[in-house]
mmCIF file of C-alpha atoms in Angstrom:
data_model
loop_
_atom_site.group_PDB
_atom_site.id
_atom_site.type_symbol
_atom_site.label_atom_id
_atom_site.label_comp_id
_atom_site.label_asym_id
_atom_site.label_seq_id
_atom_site.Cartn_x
_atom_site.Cartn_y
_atom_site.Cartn_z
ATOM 1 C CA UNK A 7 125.324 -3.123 -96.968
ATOM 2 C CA UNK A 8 123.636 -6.198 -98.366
ATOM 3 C CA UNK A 9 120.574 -6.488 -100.386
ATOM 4 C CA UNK A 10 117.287 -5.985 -98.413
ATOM 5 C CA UNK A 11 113.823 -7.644 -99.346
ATOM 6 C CA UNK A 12 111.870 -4.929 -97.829
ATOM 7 C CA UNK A 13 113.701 -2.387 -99.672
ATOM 8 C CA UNK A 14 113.258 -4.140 -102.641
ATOM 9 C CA UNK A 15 109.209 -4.832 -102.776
ATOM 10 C CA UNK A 16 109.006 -0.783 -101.404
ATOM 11 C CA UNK A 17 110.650 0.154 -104.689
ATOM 12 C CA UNK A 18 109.047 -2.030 -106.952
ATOM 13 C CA UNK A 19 105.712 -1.208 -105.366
ATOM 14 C CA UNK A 20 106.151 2.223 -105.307
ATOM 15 C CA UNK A 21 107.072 2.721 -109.431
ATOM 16 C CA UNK A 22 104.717 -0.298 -110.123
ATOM 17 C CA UNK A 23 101.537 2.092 -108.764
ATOM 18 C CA UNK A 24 103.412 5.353 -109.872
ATOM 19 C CA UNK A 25 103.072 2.791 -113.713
ATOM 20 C CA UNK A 26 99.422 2.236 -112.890
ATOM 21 C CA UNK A 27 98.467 6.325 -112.143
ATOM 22 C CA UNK A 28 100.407 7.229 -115.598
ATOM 23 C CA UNK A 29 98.248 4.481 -117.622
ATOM 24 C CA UNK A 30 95.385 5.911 -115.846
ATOM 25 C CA UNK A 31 96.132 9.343 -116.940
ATOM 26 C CA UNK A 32 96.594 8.443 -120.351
ATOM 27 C CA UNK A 33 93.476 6.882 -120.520
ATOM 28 C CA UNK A 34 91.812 9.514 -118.281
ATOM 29 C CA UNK A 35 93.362 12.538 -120.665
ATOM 30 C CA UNK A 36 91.495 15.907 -121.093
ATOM 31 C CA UNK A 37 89.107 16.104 -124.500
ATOM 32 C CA UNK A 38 87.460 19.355 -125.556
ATOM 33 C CA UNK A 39 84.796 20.071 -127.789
ATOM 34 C CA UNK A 40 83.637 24.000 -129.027
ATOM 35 C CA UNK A 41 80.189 24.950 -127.503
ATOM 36 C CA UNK A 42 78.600 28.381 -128.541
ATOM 37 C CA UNK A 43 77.602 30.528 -125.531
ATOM 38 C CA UNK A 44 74.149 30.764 -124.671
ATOM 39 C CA UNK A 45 74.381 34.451 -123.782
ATOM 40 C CA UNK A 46 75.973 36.222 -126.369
ATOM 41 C CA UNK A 47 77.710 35.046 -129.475
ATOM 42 C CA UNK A 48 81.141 33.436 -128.657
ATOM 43 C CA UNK A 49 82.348 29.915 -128.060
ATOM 44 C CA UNK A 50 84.492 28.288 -125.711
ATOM 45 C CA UNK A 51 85.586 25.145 -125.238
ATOM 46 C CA UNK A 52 84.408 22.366 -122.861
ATOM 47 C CA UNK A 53 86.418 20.059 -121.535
ATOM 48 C CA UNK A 54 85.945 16.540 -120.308
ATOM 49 C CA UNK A 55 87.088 15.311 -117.185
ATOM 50 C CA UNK A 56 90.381 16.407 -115.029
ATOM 51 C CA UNK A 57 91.393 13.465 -113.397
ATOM 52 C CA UNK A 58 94.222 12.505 -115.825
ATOM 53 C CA UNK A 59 95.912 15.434 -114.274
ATOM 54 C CA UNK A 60 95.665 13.816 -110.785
ATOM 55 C CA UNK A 61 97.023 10.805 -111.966
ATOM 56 C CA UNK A 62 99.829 12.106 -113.444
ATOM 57 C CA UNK A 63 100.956 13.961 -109.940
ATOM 58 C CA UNK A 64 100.420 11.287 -108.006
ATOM 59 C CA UNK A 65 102.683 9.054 -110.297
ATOM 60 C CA UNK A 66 105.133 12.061 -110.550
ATOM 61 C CA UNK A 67 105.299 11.746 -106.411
ATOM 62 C CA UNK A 68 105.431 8.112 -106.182
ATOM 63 C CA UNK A 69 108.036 7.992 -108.559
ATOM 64 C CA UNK A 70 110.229 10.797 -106.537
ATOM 65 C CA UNK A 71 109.559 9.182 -103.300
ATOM 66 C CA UNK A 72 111.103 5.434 -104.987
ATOM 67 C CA UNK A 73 113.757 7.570 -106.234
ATOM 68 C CA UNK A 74 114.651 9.046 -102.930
ATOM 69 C CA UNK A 75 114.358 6.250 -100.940
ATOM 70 C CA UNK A 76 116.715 3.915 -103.248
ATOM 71 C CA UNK A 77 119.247 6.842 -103.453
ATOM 72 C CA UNK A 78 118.957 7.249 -99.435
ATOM 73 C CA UNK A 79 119.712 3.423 -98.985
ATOM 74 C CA UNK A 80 122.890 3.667 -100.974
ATOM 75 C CA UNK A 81 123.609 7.226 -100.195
ATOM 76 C CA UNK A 82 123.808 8.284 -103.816
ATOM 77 C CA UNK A 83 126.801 6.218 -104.758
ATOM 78 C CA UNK A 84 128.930 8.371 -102.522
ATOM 79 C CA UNK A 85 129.455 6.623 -99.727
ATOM 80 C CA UNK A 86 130.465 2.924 -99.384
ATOM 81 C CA UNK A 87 133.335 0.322 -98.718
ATOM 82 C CA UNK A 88 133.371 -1.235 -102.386
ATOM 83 C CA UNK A 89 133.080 1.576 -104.095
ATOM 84 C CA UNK A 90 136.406 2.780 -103.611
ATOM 85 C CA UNK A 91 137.664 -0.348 -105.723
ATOM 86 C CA UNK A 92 137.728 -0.645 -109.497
ATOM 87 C CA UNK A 93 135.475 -3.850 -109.691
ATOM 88 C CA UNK A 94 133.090 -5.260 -112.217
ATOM 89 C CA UNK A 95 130.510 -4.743 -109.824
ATOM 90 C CA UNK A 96 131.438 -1.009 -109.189
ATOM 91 C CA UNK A 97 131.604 -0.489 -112.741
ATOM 92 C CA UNK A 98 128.079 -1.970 -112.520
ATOM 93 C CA UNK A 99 126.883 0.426 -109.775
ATOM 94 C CA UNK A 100 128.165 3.242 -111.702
ATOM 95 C CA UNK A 101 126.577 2.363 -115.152
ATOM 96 C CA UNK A 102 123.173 1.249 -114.143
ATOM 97 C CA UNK A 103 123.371 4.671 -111.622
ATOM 98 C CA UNK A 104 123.258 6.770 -114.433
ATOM 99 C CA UNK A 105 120.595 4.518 -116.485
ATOM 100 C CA UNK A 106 118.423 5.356 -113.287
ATOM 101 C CA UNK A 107 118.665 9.250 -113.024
ATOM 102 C CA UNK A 108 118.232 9.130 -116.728
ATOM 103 C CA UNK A 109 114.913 7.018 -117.034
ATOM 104 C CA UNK A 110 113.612 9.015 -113.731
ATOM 105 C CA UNK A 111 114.446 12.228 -115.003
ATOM 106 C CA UNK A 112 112.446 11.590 -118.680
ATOM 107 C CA UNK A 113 109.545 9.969 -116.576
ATOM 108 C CA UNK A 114 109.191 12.853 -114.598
ATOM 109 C CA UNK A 115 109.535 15.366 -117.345
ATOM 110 C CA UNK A 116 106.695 13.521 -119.151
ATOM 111 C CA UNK A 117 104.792 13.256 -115.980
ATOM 112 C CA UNK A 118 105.062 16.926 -114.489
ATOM 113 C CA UNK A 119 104.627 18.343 -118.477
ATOM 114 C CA UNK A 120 101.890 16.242 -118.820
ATOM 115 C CA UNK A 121 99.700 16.761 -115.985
ATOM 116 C CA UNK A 122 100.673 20.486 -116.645
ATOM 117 C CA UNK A 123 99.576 20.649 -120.227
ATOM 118 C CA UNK A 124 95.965 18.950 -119.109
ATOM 119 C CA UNK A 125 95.310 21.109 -116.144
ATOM 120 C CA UNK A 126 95.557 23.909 -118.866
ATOM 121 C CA UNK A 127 92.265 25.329 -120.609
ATOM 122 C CA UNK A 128 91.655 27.176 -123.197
ATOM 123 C CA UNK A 129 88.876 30.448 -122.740
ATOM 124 C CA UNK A 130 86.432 32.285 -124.512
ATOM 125 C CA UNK A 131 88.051 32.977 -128.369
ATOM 126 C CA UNK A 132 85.590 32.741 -131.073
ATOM 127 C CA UNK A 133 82.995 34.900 -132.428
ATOM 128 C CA UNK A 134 80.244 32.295 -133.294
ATOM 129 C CA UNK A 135 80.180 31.989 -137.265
ATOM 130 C CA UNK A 136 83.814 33.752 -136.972
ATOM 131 C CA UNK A 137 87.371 32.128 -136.932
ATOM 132 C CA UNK A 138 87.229 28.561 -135.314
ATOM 133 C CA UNK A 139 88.298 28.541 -131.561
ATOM 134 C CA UNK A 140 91.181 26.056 -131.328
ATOM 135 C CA UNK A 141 90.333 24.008 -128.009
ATOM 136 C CA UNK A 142 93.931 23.269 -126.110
ATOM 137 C CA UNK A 143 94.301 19.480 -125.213
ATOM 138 C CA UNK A 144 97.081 17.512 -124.447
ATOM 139 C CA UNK A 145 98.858 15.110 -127.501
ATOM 140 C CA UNK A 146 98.409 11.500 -127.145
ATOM 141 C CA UNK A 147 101.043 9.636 -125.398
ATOM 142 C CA UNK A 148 102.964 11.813 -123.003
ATOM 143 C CA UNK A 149 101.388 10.192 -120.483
ATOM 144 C CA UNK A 150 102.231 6.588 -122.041
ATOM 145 C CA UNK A 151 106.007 7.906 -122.340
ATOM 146 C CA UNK A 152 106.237 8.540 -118.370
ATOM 147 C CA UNK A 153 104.847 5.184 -117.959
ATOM 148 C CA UNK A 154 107.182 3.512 -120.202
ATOM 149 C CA UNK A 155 109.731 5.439 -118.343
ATOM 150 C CA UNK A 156 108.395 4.088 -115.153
ATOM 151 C CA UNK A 157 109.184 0.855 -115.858
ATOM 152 C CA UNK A 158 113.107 1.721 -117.479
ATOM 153 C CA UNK A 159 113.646 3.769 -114.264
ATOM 154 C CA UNK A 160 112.208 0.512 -111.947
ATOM 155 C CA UNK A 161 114.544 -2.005 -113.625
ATOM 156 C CA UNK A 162 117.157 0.543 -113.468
ATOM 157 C CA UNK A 163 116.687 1.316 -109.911
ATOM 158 C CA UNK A 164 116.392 -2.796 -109.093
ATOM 159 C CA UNK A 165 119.915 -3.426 -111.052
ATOM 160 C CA UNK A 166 121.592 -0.397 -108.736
ATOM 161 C CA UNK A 167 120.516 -1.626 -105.523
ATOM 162 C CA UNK A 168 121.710 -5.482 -106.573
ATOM 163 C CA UNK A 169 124.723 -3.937 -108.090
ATOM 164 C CA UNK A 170 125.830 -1.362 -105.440
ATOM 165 C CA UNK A 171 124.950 -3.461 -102.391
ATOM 166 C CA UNK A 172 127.494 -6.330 -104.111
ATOM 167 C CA UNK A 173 130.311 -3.642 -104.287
ATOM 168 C CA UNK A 174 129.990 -3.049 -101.015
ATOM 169 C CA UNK A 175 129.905 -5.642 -99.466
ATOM 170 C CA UNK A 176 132.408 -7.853 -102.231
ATOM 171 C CA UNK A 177 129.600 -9.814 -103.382
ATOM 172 C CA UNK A 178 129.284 -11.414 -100.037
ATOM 173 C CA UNK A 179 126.346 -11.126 -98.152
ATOM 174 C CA UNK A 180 126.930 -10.733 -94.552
ATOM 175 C CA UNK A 181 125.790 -14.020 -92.495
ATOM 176 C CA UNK A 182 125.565 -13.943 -88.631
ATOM 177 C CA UNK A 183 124.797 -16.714 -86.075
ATOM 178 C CA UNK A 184 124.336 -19.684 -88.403
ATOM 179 C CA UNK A 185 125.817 -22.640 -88.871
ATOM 180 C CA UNK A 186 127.047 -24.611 -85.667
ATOM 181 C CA UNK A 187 129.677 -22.954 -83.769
ATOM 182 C CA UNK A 188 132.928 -24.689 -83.683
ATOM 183 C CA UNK A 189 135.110 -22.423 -81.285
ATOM 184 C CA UNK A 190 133.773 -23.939 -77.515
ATOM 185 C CA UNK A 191 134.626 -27.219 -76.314
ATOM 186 C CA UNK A 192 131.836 -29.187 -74.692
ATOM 187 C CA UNK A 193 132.614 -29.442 -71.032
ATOM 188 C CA UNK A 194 132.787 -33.468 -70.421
ATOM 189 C CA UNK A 195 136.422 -32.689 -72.094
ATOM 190 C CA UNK A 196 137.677 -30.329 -69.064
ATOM 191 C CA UNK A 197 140.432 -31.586 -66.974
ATOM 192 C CA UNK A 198 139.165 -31.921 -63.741
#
């Protein structure tokens, strides 16, 4: 299997939008102030826009789909010619394999807990002029962790394309019909 272009700028575009939706759901994150209620004599809490965790969802299933589609290209480091061998370039594979499923696996962690810790809202709790109502919102930076994570799991997933598709092949890339072709004679030099 040699290294495809196509395959390449799919990957990279996928994480590089599934980068952009987690910086926009940090920014985007879920503030709350305490409001009293103007019917009876409790608070609650009122919260600020939702969209952070939209963001975060749609980064979490960008990310997956990148994910899939590089380990569906190399079938998971199961399959392959090169692989068999004890290369530098297996070794390679192998190593920057795991640095993928590990960077993908804390970005969506921090993604999914993210946009799960948003979506939730805290209820009515206080008694107005009672104990203080303690307004749920989601810490600063989980969101900027998955999107750090992002970026760790894209160079990660760039290196184990490049480093699988070189085991398999041997580090050569497969060439067909170039170069001029020296097996025919031209036919001025048949015997008659």
């Amino acid at each position: 299997m040699a290294m495809s272009i196509p395959i390449l700028s799919i990957i990279t575009a996928l994480h590089l939008i599934a980068f952009i939706f987690a910086v926009g759901a940090e920014r985007r994150r879920s503030f709350a102030k305490v409001v009293p209620d103007q019917y009876d004599e409790r608070t609650y809490c009122l919260y600020s826009t939702d969209a952070s965790t939209v963001y975060g969802l749609c980064a979490f299933g960008l990310l997956l789909l990148s994910q899939v589609i590089v380990n569906g290209v190399t079938r998971c480091l199961c399959f392959g010619k090169g692989l068999v061998s004890a290369t530098s370039s297996t070794t390679c594979a192998i190593v920057f394999f795991v640095f993928s499923w590990l960077s993908f696996l804390g970005a969506e962690a921090c993604l999914l807990a993210g946009s799960a810790r948003n979506a939730y809202h805290t209820k009515y709790r206080g008694i107005f002029g009672g104990d203080d109502l303690s307004c749920a919102t989601l810490r600063k930076g989980v969101f900027a962790a998955g999107a750090a994570l992002t970026l760790l799991s894209l160079a990660g997933s760039i290196l184990y394309y490049r480093a699988h598709s070189r085991a398999d092949t041997g580090g050569w890339e497969k060439h067909q019909n170039e170069g001029i072709g020296m097996t025919q004679q031209p036919h001025e030099f048949e015997k008659a």
